[in-house]
């Protein structure tokens, strides 16, 4: 690996703003002198980082969250989502650096990692914070990194329609299809591949009816105990139901779970992973890497 050149005396004595200005000017000079080979290296390293970020999120979701039964509805979903975004951002940034350094000068990757060990903590904090900022700025919700639960509104449920205990009317099914084309299935995010969307009750109709039945039975026992003949007042604690667009696959999973639960059988997992449903928030921008480069230049002159 080529030796690191120290900064000039002017650069070492500069303030932070002056140092950033020097770094910006050097970046402009470098960009104007890029060759076709440099552009290809830049494209290769950027593509590697852009691919790593969503793949890492999908792996965490499928191999960690889903097996542990963690979905977007858990109380600490935002904390778990933040951890997944941070790990994915660090991985994508590291892969980008490795590909760039390997292509540029064939430097030993292990040597590069050892060299950065002195200040890796500061860089990790920078990348972690900026990864979260970029993810949220692109419209990402932290708990949306976790799997959906078919018994609750999914992570892609942006808009919905008011629902009753009856099935959706023709006009509402048309509106649900429009929402499905726009946002995808509220559980898995599938959109273009879905021919017809189902108007999914949330909370599911079977759960609402079971809750009502249990309350009615309890009320009847209370009335019998006190021997009151007046009718009980209508319960106001019934959850409001909404219609969400849902694909057939997620609807079948929901039906299978509810059917098994009603019969006392072993229930399948109600979780749905969506690692392949890419959105704008999955775009990895090299902003953390640029900031880290500026930090290295100002702090270490590299």
PDB file of C-alpha atoms in Angstrom:
ATOM      1  CA  UNK A   1       0.000   0.000   0.000  1.00  0.00           C
ATOM      2  CA  UNK A   2       1.317   3.444  -0.877  1.00  0.00           C
ATOM      3  CA  UNK A   3       2.607   5.586   2.037  1.00  0.00           C
ATOM      4  CA  UNK A   4       0.369   8.292   3.507  1.00  0.00           C
ATOM      5  CA  UNK A   5       1.605  11.823   2.842  1.00  0.00           C
ATOM      6  CA  UNK A   6       1.406  14.282   5.763  1.00  0.00           C
ATOM      7  CA  UNK A   7      -0.557  17.482   5.387  1.00  0.00           C
ATOM      8  CA  UNK A   8       1.137  20.807   4.835  1.00  0.00           C
ATOM      9  CA  UNK A   9       1.731  23.199   7.762  1.00  0.00           C
ATOM     10  CA  UNK A  10      -1.142  25.379   6.536  1.00  0.00           C
ATOM     11  CA  UNK A  11      -3.516  22.431   6.529  1.00  0.00           C
ATOM     12  CA  UNK A  12      -2.382  21.310   9.996  1.00  0.00           C
ATOM     13  CA  UNK A  13      -2.962  24.776  11.498  1.00  0.00           C
ATOM     14  CA  UNK A  14      -6.316  25.376   9.761  1.00  0.00           C
ATOM     15  CA  UNK A  15      -9.597  25.606  11.588  1.00  0.00           C
ATOM     16  CA  UNK A  16     -12.299  23.037  10.972  1.00  0.00           C
ATOM     17  CA  UNK A  17     -14.119  25.227   8.437  1.00  0.00           C
ATOM     18  CA  UNK A  18     -10.903  26.070   6.589  1.00  0.00           C
ATOM     19  CA  UNK A  19      -9.972  22.399   6.547  1.00  0.00           C
ATOM     20  CA  UNK A  20     -13.355  21.474   5.089  1.00  0.00           C
ATOM     21  CA  UNK A  21     -12.910  24.160   2.452  1.00  0.00           C
ATOM     22  CA  UNK A  22      -9.538  22.694   1.485  1.00  0.00           C
ATOM     23  CA  UNK A  23     -11.080  19.224   1.361  1.00  0.00           C
ATOM     24  CA  UNK A  24     -13.916  20.524  -0.850  1.00  0.00           C
ATOM     25  CA  UNK A  25     -11.454  22.198  -3.228  1.00  0.00           C
ATOM     26  CA  UNK A  26      -9.391  19.021  -3.464  1.00  0.00           C
ATOM     27  CA  UNK A  27     -12.542  17.042  -4.214  1.00  0.00           C
ATOM     28  CA  UNK A  28     -13.410  19.447  -7.022  1.00  0.00           C
ATOM     29  CA  UNK A  29      -9.893  19.203  -8.421  1.00  0.00           C
ATOM     30  CA  UNK A  30     -10.032  15.416  -8.223  1.00  0.00           C
ATOM     31  CA  UNK A  31     -13.438  15.231  -9.888  1.00  0.00           C
ATOM     32  CA  UNK A  32     -12.216  17.349 -12.803  1.00  0.00           C
ATOM     33  CA  UNK A  33      -9.249  15.053 -13.345  1.00  0.00           C
ATOM     34  CA  UNK A  34     -11.095  11.723 -13.141  1.00  0.00           C
ATOM     35  CA  UNK A  35     -10.325   9.331 -15.962  1.00  0.00           C
ATOM     36  CA  UNK A  36     -12.655   6.751 -17.436  1.00  0.00           C
ATOM     37  CA  UNK A  37     -10.952   4.108 -15.328  1.00  0.00           C
ATOM     38  CA  UNK A  38     -11.595   6.161 -12.175  1.00  0.00           C
ATOM     39  CA  UNK A  39     -15.261   6.519 -13.087  1.00  0.00           C
ATOM     40  CA  UNK A  40     -15.547   2.766 -13.538  1.00  0.00           C
ATOM     41  CA  UNK A  41     -13.966   2.197 -10.117  1.00  0.00           C
ATOM     42  CA  UNK A  42     -16.340   4.716  -8.597  1.00  0.00           C
ATOM     43  CA  UNK A  43     -19.326   3.025 -10.239  1.00  0.00           C
ATOM     44  CA  UNK A  44     -18.192  -0.421  -9.069  1.00  0.00           C
ATOM     45  CA  UNK A  45     -17.626   0.595  -5.448  1.00  0.00           C
ATOM     46  CA  UNK A  46     -20.852   2.633  -5.279  1.00  0.00           C
ATOM     47  CA  UNK A  47     -22.848  -0.237  -6.772  1.00  0.00           C
ATOM     48  CA  UNK A  48     -21.360  -2.652  -4.244  1.00  0.00           C
ATOM     49  CA  UNK A  49     -22.406  -0.391  -1.368  1.00  0.00           C
ATOM     50  CA  UNK A  50     -25.856   0.216  -2.852  1.00  0.00           C
ATOM     51  CA  UNK A  51     -26.396  -3.543  -3.132  1.00  0.00           C
ATOM     52  CA  UNK A  52     -25.052  -4.309   0.332  1.00  0.00           C
ATOM     53  CA  UNK A  53     -27.433  -2.010   2.222  1.00  0.00           C
ATOM     54  CA  UNK A  54     -30.799  -3.606   1.241  1.00  0.00           C
ATOM     55  CA  UNK A  55     -29.318  -7.109   1.238  1.00  0.00           C
ATOM     56  CA  UNK A  56     -28.055  -6.623   4.783  1.00  0.00           C
ATOM     57  CA  UNK A  57     -31.464  -5.329   5.913  1.00  0.00           C
ATOM     58  CA  UNK A  58     -33.139  -8.366   4.330  1.00  0.00           C
ATOM     59  CA  UNK A  59     -30.699 -10.786   5.991  1.00  0.00           C
ATOM     60  CA  UNK A  60     -31.234  -9.229   9.427  1.00  0.00           C
ATOM     61  CA  UNK A  61     -34.980  -9.365   8.922  1.00  0.00           C
ATOM     62  CA  UNK A  62     -35.068 -12.967   7.712  1.00  0.00           C
ATOM     63  CA  UNK A  63     -32.400 -14.530   9.949  1.00  0.00           C
ATOM     64  CA  UNK A  64     -32.843 -12.555  13.144  1.00  0.00           C
ATOM     65  CA  UNK A  65     -36.178 -10.747  13.502  1.00  0.00           C
ATOM     66  CA  UNK A  66     -38.490 -13.358  11.937  1.00  0.00           C
ATOM     67  CA  UNK A  67     -37.116 -16.427  13.802  1.00  0.00           C
ATOM     68  CA  UNK A  68     -37.386 -14.545  17.105  1.00  0.00           C
ATOM     69  CA  UNK A  69     -40.981 -13.548  16.375  1.00  0.00           C
ATOM     70  CA  UNK A  70     -40.165  -9.814  16.306  1.00  0.00           C
ATOM     71  CA  UNK A  71     -42.451  -7.712  14.121  1.00  0.00           C
ATOM     72  CA  UNK A  72     -43.076  -4.031  13.500  1.00  0.00           C
ATOM     73  CA  UNK A  73     -45.769  -3.903  16.208  1.00  0.00           C
ATOM     74  CA  UNK A  74     -43.447  -4.602  19.165  1.00  0.00           C
ATOM     75  CA  UNK A  75     -42.987  -1.696  21.572  1.00  0.00           C
ATOM     76  CA  UNK A  76     -39.239  -1.440  20.943  1.00  0.00           C
ATOM     77  CA  UNK A  77     -39.598  -1.771  17.158  1.00  0.00           C
ATOM     78  CA  UNK A  78     -37.966   1.609  16.479  1.00  0.00           C
ATOM     79  CA  UNK A  79     -34.907   0.647  18.524  1.00  0.00           C
ATOM     80  CA  UNK A  80     -34.520  -2.677  16.700  1.00  0.00           C
ATOM     81  CA  UNK A  81     -35.010  -0.954  13.357  1.00  0.00           C
ATOM     82  CA  UNK A  82     -32.371   1.634  14.211  1.00  0.00           C
ATOM     83  CA  UNK A  83     -29.887  -1.125  15.058  1.00  0.00           C
ATOM     84  CA  UNK A  84     -30.580  -2.844  11.723  1.00  0.00           C
ATOM     85  CA  UNK A  85     -30.106   0.396   9.762  1.00  0.00           C
ATOM     86  CA  UNK A  86     -26.853   1.142  11.591  1.00  0.00           C
ATOM     87  CA  UNK A  87     -25.423  -2.333  10.935  1.00  0.00           C
ATOM     88  CA  UNK A  88     -26.459  -2.153   7.274  1.00  0.00           C
ATOM     89  CA  UNK A  89     -25.004   1.342   6.871  1.00  0.00           C
ATOM     90  CA  UNK A  90     -21.693   0.297   8.401  1.00  0.00           C
ATOM     91  CA  UNK A  91     -21.570  -2.805   6.202  1.00  0.00           C
ATOM     92  CA  UNK A  92     -22.383  -0.878   3.026  1.00  0.00           C
ATOM     93  CA  UNK A  93     -19.769   1.778   3.775  1.00  0.00           C
ATOM     94  CA  UNK A  94     -17.118  -0.826   4.551  1.00  0.00           C
ATOM     95  CA  UNK A  95     -17.870  -2.768   1.368  1.00  0.00           C
ATOM     96  CA  UNK A  96     -17.655   0.437  -0.677  1.00  0.00           C
ATOM     97  CA  UNK A  97     -14.223   1.221   0.806  1.00  0.00           C
ATOM     98  CA  UNK A  98     -12.950  -2.315   0.308  1.00  0.00           C
ATOM     99  CA  UNK A  99     -14.011  -2.456  -3.339  1.00  0.00           C
ATOM    100  CA  UNK A 100     -12.542   0.988  -4.058  1.00  0.00           C
ATOM    101  CA  UNK A 101      -9.205   0.282  -2.361  1.00  0.00           C
ATOM    102  CA  UNK A 102      -8.903  -3.135  -3.955  1.00  0.00           C
ATOM    103  CA  UNK A 103      -9.562  -1.832  -7.455  1.00  0.00           C
ATOM    104  CA  UNK A 104      -7.481   1.340  -7.154  1.00  0.00           C
ATOM    105  CA  UNK A 105      -4.152  -0.023  -6.019  1.00  0.00           C
ATOM    106  CA  UNK A 106      -4.710  -3.658  -5.127  1.00  0.00           C
ATOM    107  CA  UNK A 107      -3.968  -2.839  -1.494  1.00  0.00           C
ATOM    108  CA  UNK A 108      -4.299  -5.512   1.117  1.00  0.00           C
ATOM    109  CA  UNK A 109      -7.734  -5.252   2.661  1.00  0.00           C
ATOM    110  CA  UNK A 110      -6.554  -6.550   6.030  1.00  0.00           C
ATOM    111  CA  UNK A 111      -3.778  -3.976   6.084  1.00  0.00           C
ATOM    112  CA  UNK A 112      -6.293  -1.230   5.346  1.00  0.00           C
ATOM    113  CA  UNK A 113      -8.529  -2.381   8.179  1.00  0.00           C
ATOM    114  CA  UNK A 114      -5.596  -2.553  10.593  1.00  0.00           C
ATOM    115  CA  UNK A 115      -4.546   0.973   9.631  1.00  0.00           C
ATOM    116  CA  UNK A 116      -7.989   2.370  10.424  1.00  0.00           C
ATOM    117  CA  UNK A 117      -8.181   0.582  13.772  1.00  0.00           C
ATOM    118  CA  UNK A 118      -6.818   3.637  15.599  1.00  0.00           C
ATOM    119  CA  UNK A 119      -9.836   5.793  14.784  1.00  0.00           C
ATOM    120  CA  UNK A 120     -12.531   3.309  13.769  1.00  0.00           C
ATOM    121  CA  UNK A 121     -14.757   4.203  16.742  1.00  0.00           C
ATOM    122  CA  UNK A 122     -15.185   7.818  15.656  1.00  0.00           C
ATOM    123  CA  UNK A 123     -15.800   6.804  12.064  1.00  0.00           C
ATOM    124  CA  UNK A 124     -18.337   4.171  13.114  1.00  0.00           C
ATOM    125  CA  UNK A 125     -20.276   6.778  15.088  1.00  0.00           C
ATOM    126  CA  UNK A 126     -20.284   9.130  12.099  1.00  0.00           C
ATOM    127  CA  UNK A 127     -21.464   6.449   9.689  1.00  0.00           C
ATOM    128  CA  UNK A 128     -24.078   5.165  12.141  1.00  0.00           C
ATOM    129  CA  UNK A 129     -25.614   8.580  12.746  1.00  0.00           C
ATOM    130  CA  UNK A 130     -25.642   9.603   9.090  1.00  0.00           C
ATOM    131  CA  UNK A 131     -27.056   6.241   7.992  1.00  0.00           C
ATOM    132  CA  UNK A 132     -30.045   6.847  10.255  1.00  0.00           C
ATOM    133  CA  UNK A 133     -30.407  10.441   9.048  1.00  0.00           C
ATOM    134  CA  UNK A 134     -30.339   9.464   5.358  1.00  0.00           C
ATOM    135  CA  UNK A 135     -32.719   6.536   5.895  1.00  0.00           C
ATOM    136  CA  UNK A 136     -35.286   8.739   7.658  1.00  0.00           C
ATOM    137  CA  UNK A 137     -34.800  11.587   5.175  1.00  0.00           C
ATOM    138  CA  UNK A 138     -35.713   9.212   2.342  1.00  0.00           C
ATOM    139  CA  UNK A 139     -39.022   8.445   4.040  1.00  0.00           C
ATOM    140  CA  UNK A 140     -37.999   5.372   6.001  1.00  0.00           C
ATOM    141  CA  UNK A 141     -39.654   4.408   9.271  1.00  0.00           C
ATOM    142  CA  UNK A 142     -37.374   2.534  11.635  1.00  0.00           C
ATOM    143  CA  UNK A 143     -39.928  -0.056  12.745  1.00  0.00           C
ATOM    144  CA  UNK A 144     -40.732  -0.719   9.073  1.00  0.00           C
ATOM    145  CA  UNK A 145     -37.422  -2.609   8.861  1.00  0.00           C
ATOM    146  CA  UNK A 146     -39.014  -5.420  10.896  1.00  0.00           C
ATOM    147  CA  UNK A 147     -41.413  -8.050   9.446  1.00  0.00           C
ATOM    148  CA  UNK A 148     -45.123  -7.293   9.197  1.00  0.00           C
ATOM    149  CA  UNK A 149     -47.716  -9.080  11.297  1.00  0.00           C
ATOM    150  CA  UNK A 150     -50.826 -10.072   9.326  1.00  0.00           C
ATOM    151  CA  UNK A 151     -52.955  -9.486  12.433  1.00  0.00           C
ATOM    152  CA  UNK A 152     -52.035  -5.780  12.373  1.00  0.00           C
ATOM    153  CA  UNK A 153     -51.612  -3.075   9.738  1.00  0.00           C
ATOM    154  CA  UNK A 154     -48.396  -3.841   7.851  1.00  0.00           C
ATOM    155  CA  UNK A 155     -45.357  -1.650   7.355  1.00  0.00           C
ATOM    156  CA  UNK A 156     -46.564  -0.625   3.877  1.00  0.00           C
ATOM    157  CA  UNK A 157     -50.015   0.456   5.075  1.00  0.00           C
ATOM    158  CA  UNK A 158     -49.820   4.135   4.240  1.00  0.00           C
ATOM    159  CA  UNK A 159     -53.512   4.762   3.544  1.00  0.00           C
ATOM    160  CA  UNK A 160     -56.730   2.900   4.322  1.00  0.00           C
ATOM    161  CA  UNK A 161     -60.511   3.145   4.068  1.00  0.00           C
ATOM    162  CA  UNK A 162     -63.160   3.028   6.802  1.00  0.00           C
ATOM    163  CA  UNK A 163     -64.624  -0.450   7.221  1.00  0.00           C
ATOM    164  CA  UNK A 164     -67.597  -2.153   8.815  1.00  0.00           C
ATOM    165  CA  UNK A 165     -68.175  -5.798   9.656  1.00  0.00           C
ATOM    166  CA  UNK A 166     -69.485  -6.299   6.131  1.00  0.00           C
ATOM    167  CA  UNK A 167     -67.224  -7.089   3.199  1.00  0.00           C
ATOM    168  CA  UNK A 168     -66.051  -4.234   1.016  1.00  0.00           C
ATOM    169  CA  UNK A 169     -68.438  -2.875  -1.593  1.00  0.00           C
ATOM    170  CA  UNK A 170     -67.555  -2.679  -5.271  1.00  0.00           C
ATOM    171  CA  UNK A 171     -66.609   0.982  -5.016  1.00  0.00           C
ATOM    172  CA  UNK A 172     -64.359   0.361  -2.005  1.00  0.00           C
ATOM    173  CA  UNK A 173     -62.704  -2.591  -3.712  1.00  0.00           C
ATOM    174  CA  UNK A 174     -61.884  -0.288  -6.615  1.00  0.00           C
ATOM    175  CA  UNK A 175     -60.331   2.244  -4.237  1.00  0.00           C
ATOM    176  CA  UNK A 176     -58.423  -0.525  -2.465  1.00  0.00           C
ATOM    177  CA  UNK A 177     -56.979  -1.661  -5.791  1.00  0.00           C
ATOM    178  CA  UNK A 178     -55.855   1.920  -6.445  1.00  0.00           C
ATOM    179  CA  UNK A 179     -54.129   2.060  -3.056  1.00  0.00           C
ATOM    180  CA  UNK A 180     -52.556  -1.322  -3.706  1.00  0.00           C
ATOM    181  CA  UNK A 181     -51.128  -0.176  -7.022  1.00  0.00           C
ATOM    182  CA  UNK A 182     -49.719   2.904  -5.310  1.00  0.00           C
ATOM    183  CA  UNK A 183     -48.285   1.466  -2.085  1.00  0.00           C
ATOM    184  CA  UNK A 184     -48.386  -2.314  -2.564  1.00  0.00           C
ATOM    185  CA  UNK A 185     -49.736  -4.941  -0.195  1.00  0.00           C
ATOM    186  CA  UNK A 186     -49.764  -3.447   3.294  1.00  0.00           C
ATOM    187  CA  UNK A 187     -48.066  -6.578   4.691  1.00  0.00           C
ATOM    188  CA  UNK A 188     -45.389  -7.582   2.145  1.00  0.00           C
ATOM    189  CA  UNK A 189     -45.212  -4.593  -0.195  1.00  0.00           C
ATOM    190  CA  UNK A 190     -45.968  -6.558  -3.380  1.00  0.00           C
ATOM    191  CA  UNK A 191     -47.483  -4.316  -6.018  1.00  0.00           C
ATOM    192  CA  UNK A 192     -46.898  -4.855  -9.719  1.00  0.00           C
ATOM    193  CA  UNK A 193     -47.033  -8.646  -9.445  1.00  0.00           C
ATOM    194  CA  UNK A 194     -50.457  -8.595  -7.746  1.00  0.00           C
ATOM    195  CA  UNK A 195     -53.426  -8.873 -10.086  1.00  0.00           C
ATOM    196  CA  UNK A 196     -56.229  -8.206  -7.608  1.00  0.00           C
ATOM    197  CA  UNK A 197     -55.955  -6.755  -4.112  1.00  0.00           C
ATOM    198  CA  UNK A 198     -58.148  -7.904  -1.252  1.00  0.00           C
ATOM    199  CA  UNK A 199     -59.782  -5.407   1.121  1.00  0.00           C
ATOM    200  CA  UNK A 200     -58.307  -6.655   4.381  1.00  0.00           C
ATOM    201  CA  UNK A 201     -60.088  -5.845   7.646  1.00  0.00           C
ATOM    202  CA  UNK A 202     -57.765  -4.461  10.298  1.00  0.00           C
ATOM    203  CA  UNK A 203     -58.133  -5.609  13.000  1.00  0.00           C
ATOM    204  CA  UNK A 204     -59.201  -8.886  11.354  1.00  0.00           C
ATOM    205  CA  UNK A 205     -62.939  -9.507  11.375  1.00  0.00           C
ATOM    206  CA  UNK A 206     -62.592 -12.836  13.185  1.00  0.00           C
ATOM    207  CA  UNK A 207     -60.708 -11.225  16.087  1.00  0.00           C
ATOM    208  CA  UNK A 208     -63.245  -8.421  16.456  1.00  0.00           C
ATOM    209  CA  UNK A 209     -66.131 -10.916  16.482  1.00  0.00           C
ATOM    210  CA  UNK A 210     -64.403 -13.091  19.069  1.00  0.00           C
ATOM    211  CA  UNK A 211     -63.831 -10.051  21.277  1.00  0.00           C
ATOM    212  CA  UNK A 212     -67.469  -9.045  20.978  1.00  0.00           C
ATOM    213  CA  UNK A 213     -68.628 -12.570  21.753  1.00  0.00           C
ATOM    214  CA  UNK A 214     -66.465 -12.752  24.861  1.00  0.00           C
ATOM    215  CA  UNK A 215     -67.725  -9.393  26.111  1.00  0.00           C
ATOM    216  CA  UNK A 216     -71.351 -10.359  25.469  1.00  0.00           C
ATOM    217  CA  UNK A 217     -70.950 -13.626  27.381  1.00  0.00           C
ATOM    218  CA  UNK A 218     -69.352 -11.823  30.309  1.00  0.00           C
ATOM    219  CA  UNK A 219     -72.098  -9.215  30.331  1.00  0.00           C
ATOM    220  CA  UNK A 220     -74.753 -11.900  30.264  1.00  0.00           C
ATOM    221  CA  UNK A 221     -73.199 -13.523  33.332  1.00  0.00           C
ATOM    222  CA  UNK A 222     -73.173 -10.219  35.174  1.00  0.00           C
ATOM    223  CA  UNK A 223     -76.798  -9.578  34.268  1.00  0.00           C
ATOM    224  CA  UNK A 224     -77.805 -13.028  35.423  1.00  0.00           C
ATOM    225  CA  UNK A 225     -75.982 -12.531  38.674  1.00  0.00           C
ATOM    226  CA  UNK A 226     -77.754  -9.286  39.478  1.00  0.00           C
ATOM    227  CA  UNK A 227     -80.988 -10.432  37.779  1.00  0.00           C
ATOM    228  CA  UNK A 228     -81.370  -7.225  35.862  1.00  0.00           C
ATOM    229  CA  UNK A 229     -83.706  -7.192  32.923  1.00  0.00           C
ATOM    230  CA  UNK A 230     -82.542  -4.020  31.240  1.00  0.00           C
ATOM    231  CA  UNK A 231     -80.325  -4.432  28.172  1.00  0.00           C
ATOM    232  CA  UNK A 232     -76.682  -3.522  28.554  1.00  0.00           C
ATOM    233  CA  UNK A 233     -75.440  -0.421  26.809  1.00  0.00           C
ATOM    234  CA  UNK A 234     -73.488  -0.883  23.642  1.00  0.00           C
ATOM    235  CA  UNK A 235     -69.784  -1.263  24.299  1.00  0.00           C
ATOM    236  CA  UNK A 236     -67.685   1.635  23.102  1.00  0.00           C
ATOM    237  CA  UNK A 237     -64.397  -0.249  23.359  1.00  0.00           C
ATOM    238  CA  UNK A 238     -64.762  -2.063  20.035  1.00  0.00           C
ATOM    239  CA  UNK A 239     -61.729  -1.179  17.891  1.00  0.00           C
ATOM    240  CA  UNK A 240     -62.310   0.840  14.743  1.00  0.00           C
ATOM    241  CA  UNK A 241     -61.791  -1.234  11.623  1.00  0.00           C
ATOM    242  CA  UNK A 242     -60.114  -0.123   8.406  1.00  0.00           C
ATOM    243  CA  UNK A 243     -59.685  -1.632   4.953  1.00  0.00           C
ATOM    244  CA  UNK A 244     -56.086  -2.112   3.735  1.00  0.00           C
ATOM    245  CA  UNK A 245     -54.930  -3.501   0.371  1.00  0.00           C
ATOM    246  CA  UNK A 246     -53.574  -7.025   0.735  1.00  0.00           C
ATOM    247  CA  UNK A 247     -52.269  -9.652  -1.685  1.00  0.00           C
ATOM    248  CA  UNK A 248     -53.662 -13.189  -1.845  1.00  0.00           C
ATOM    249  CA  UNK A 249     -50.554 -14.761  -0.285  1.00  0.00           C
ATOM    250  CA  UNK A 250     -50.714 -12.609   2.858  1.00  0.00           C
ATOM    251  CA  UNK A 251     -54.477 -13.054   3.056  1.00  0.00           C
ATOM    252  CA  UNK A 252     -54.060 -16.849   3.014  1.00  0.00           C
ATOM    253  CA  UNK A 253     -51.434 -16.617   5.763  1.00  0.00           C
ATOM    254  CA  UNK A 254     -53.813 -14.562   7.889  1.00  0.00           C
ATOM    255  CA  UNK A 255     -56.679 -16.983   7.268  1.00  0.00           C
ATOM    256  CA  UNK A 256     -54.486 -19.983   8.123  1.00  0.00           C
ATOM    257  CA  UNK A 257     -53.420 -18.432  11.409  1.00  0.00           C
ATOM    258  CA  UNK A 258     -56.955 -17.479  12.463  1.00  0.00           C
ATOM    259  CA  UNK A 259     -58.356 -20.855  11.408  1.00  0.00           C
ATOM    260  CA  UNK A 260     -55.743 -22.748  13.425  1.00  0.00           C
ATOM    261  CA  UNK A 261     -56.265 -20.467  16.424  1.00  0.00           C
ATOM    262  CA  UNK A 262     -60.039 -20.974  16.404  1.00  0.00           C
ATOM    263  CA  UNK A 263     -59.609 -24.771  16.362  1.00  0.00           C
ATOM    264  CA  UNK A 264     -56.886 -24.895  18.974  1.00  0.00           C
ATOM    265  CA  UNK A 265     -54.305 -26.200  16.514  1.00  0.00           C
ATOM    266  CA  UNK A 266     -50.672 -25.233  16.151  1.00  0.00           C
ATOM    267  CA  UNK A 267     -50.646 -21.775  14.670  1.00  0.00           C
ATOM    268  CA  UNK A 268     -48.314 -20.848  11.809  1.00  0.00           C
ATOM    269  CA  UNK A 269     -46.217 -17.726  12.078  1.00  0.00           C
ATOM    270  CA  UNK A 270     -48.212 -14.543  11.353  1.00  0.00           C
ATOM    271  CA  UNK A 271     -45.040 -12.711  10.318  1.00  0.00           C
ATOM    272  CA  UNK A 272     -44.330 -11.695   6.727  1.00  0.00           C
ATOM    273  CA  UNK A 273     -40.826 -10.670   5.620  1.00  0.00           C
ATOM    274  CA  UNK A 274     -40.417  -8.115   2.867  1.00  0.00           C
ATOM    275  CA  UNK A 275     -36.715  -7.924   2.123  1.00  0.00           C
ATOM    276  CA  UNK A 276     -37.251  -7.888  -1.644  1.00  0.00           C
ATOM    277  CA  UNK A 277     -39.845  -5.083  -1.586  1.00  0.00           C
ATOM    278  CA  UNK A 278     -37.467  -2.206  -2.296  1.00  0.00           C
ATOM    279  CA  UNK A 279     -38.446   1.405  -1.735  1.00  0.00           C
ATOM    280  CA  UNK A 280     -36.660   4.745  -1.899  1.00  0.00           C
ATOM    281  CA  UNK A 281     -35.524   4.340   1.712  1.00  0.00           C
ATOM    282  CA  UNK A 282     -33.398   1.355   0.663  1.00  0.00           C
ATOM    283  CA  UNK A 283     -31.230   3.587  -1.528  1.00  0.00           C
ATOM    284  CA  UNK A 284     -27.741   3.821  -0.073  1.00  0.00           C
ATOM    285  CA  UNK A 285     -26.304   7.301  -0.588  1.00  0.00           C
ATOM    286  CA  UNK A 286     -22.539   7.692  -0.008  1.00  0.00           C
ATOM    287  CA  UNK A 287     -23.049  10.680   2.296  1.00  0.00           C
ATOM    288  CA  UNK A 288     -21.612   8.865   5.353  1.00  0.00           C
ATOM    289  CA  UNK A 289     -18.534   7.907   3.338  1.00  0.00           C
ATOM    290  CA  UNK A 290     -18.000  11.489   2.153  1.00  0.00           C
ATOM    291  CA  UNK A 291     -18.259  12.816   5.707  1.00  0.00           C
ATOM    292  CA  UNK A 292     -15.847  10.144   6.946  1.00  0.00           C
ATOM    293  CA  UNK A 293     -13.413  11.108   4.187  1.00  0.00           C
ATOM    294  CA  UNK A 294     -13.619  14.745   5.287  1.00  0.00           C
ATOM    295  CA  UNK A 295     -13.097  13.654   8.902  1.00  0.00           C
ATOM    296  CA  UNK A 296     -10.007  11.644   7.961  1.00  0.00           C
ATOM    297  CA  UNK A 297      -8.597  14.547   6.001  1.00  0.00           C
ATOM    298  CA  UNK A 298      -9.149  17.128   8.755  1.00  0.00           C
ATOM    299  CA  UNK A 299      -8.087  14.867  11.639  1.00  0.00           C
ATOM    300  CA  UNK A 300      -5.332  12.770  10.124  1.00  0.00           C
ATOM    301  CA  UNK A 301      -4.480  14.334   6.777  1.00  0.00           C
ATOM    302  CA  UNK A 302      -5.352  11.210   4.743  1.00  0.00           C
TER     303      UNK A 302
END
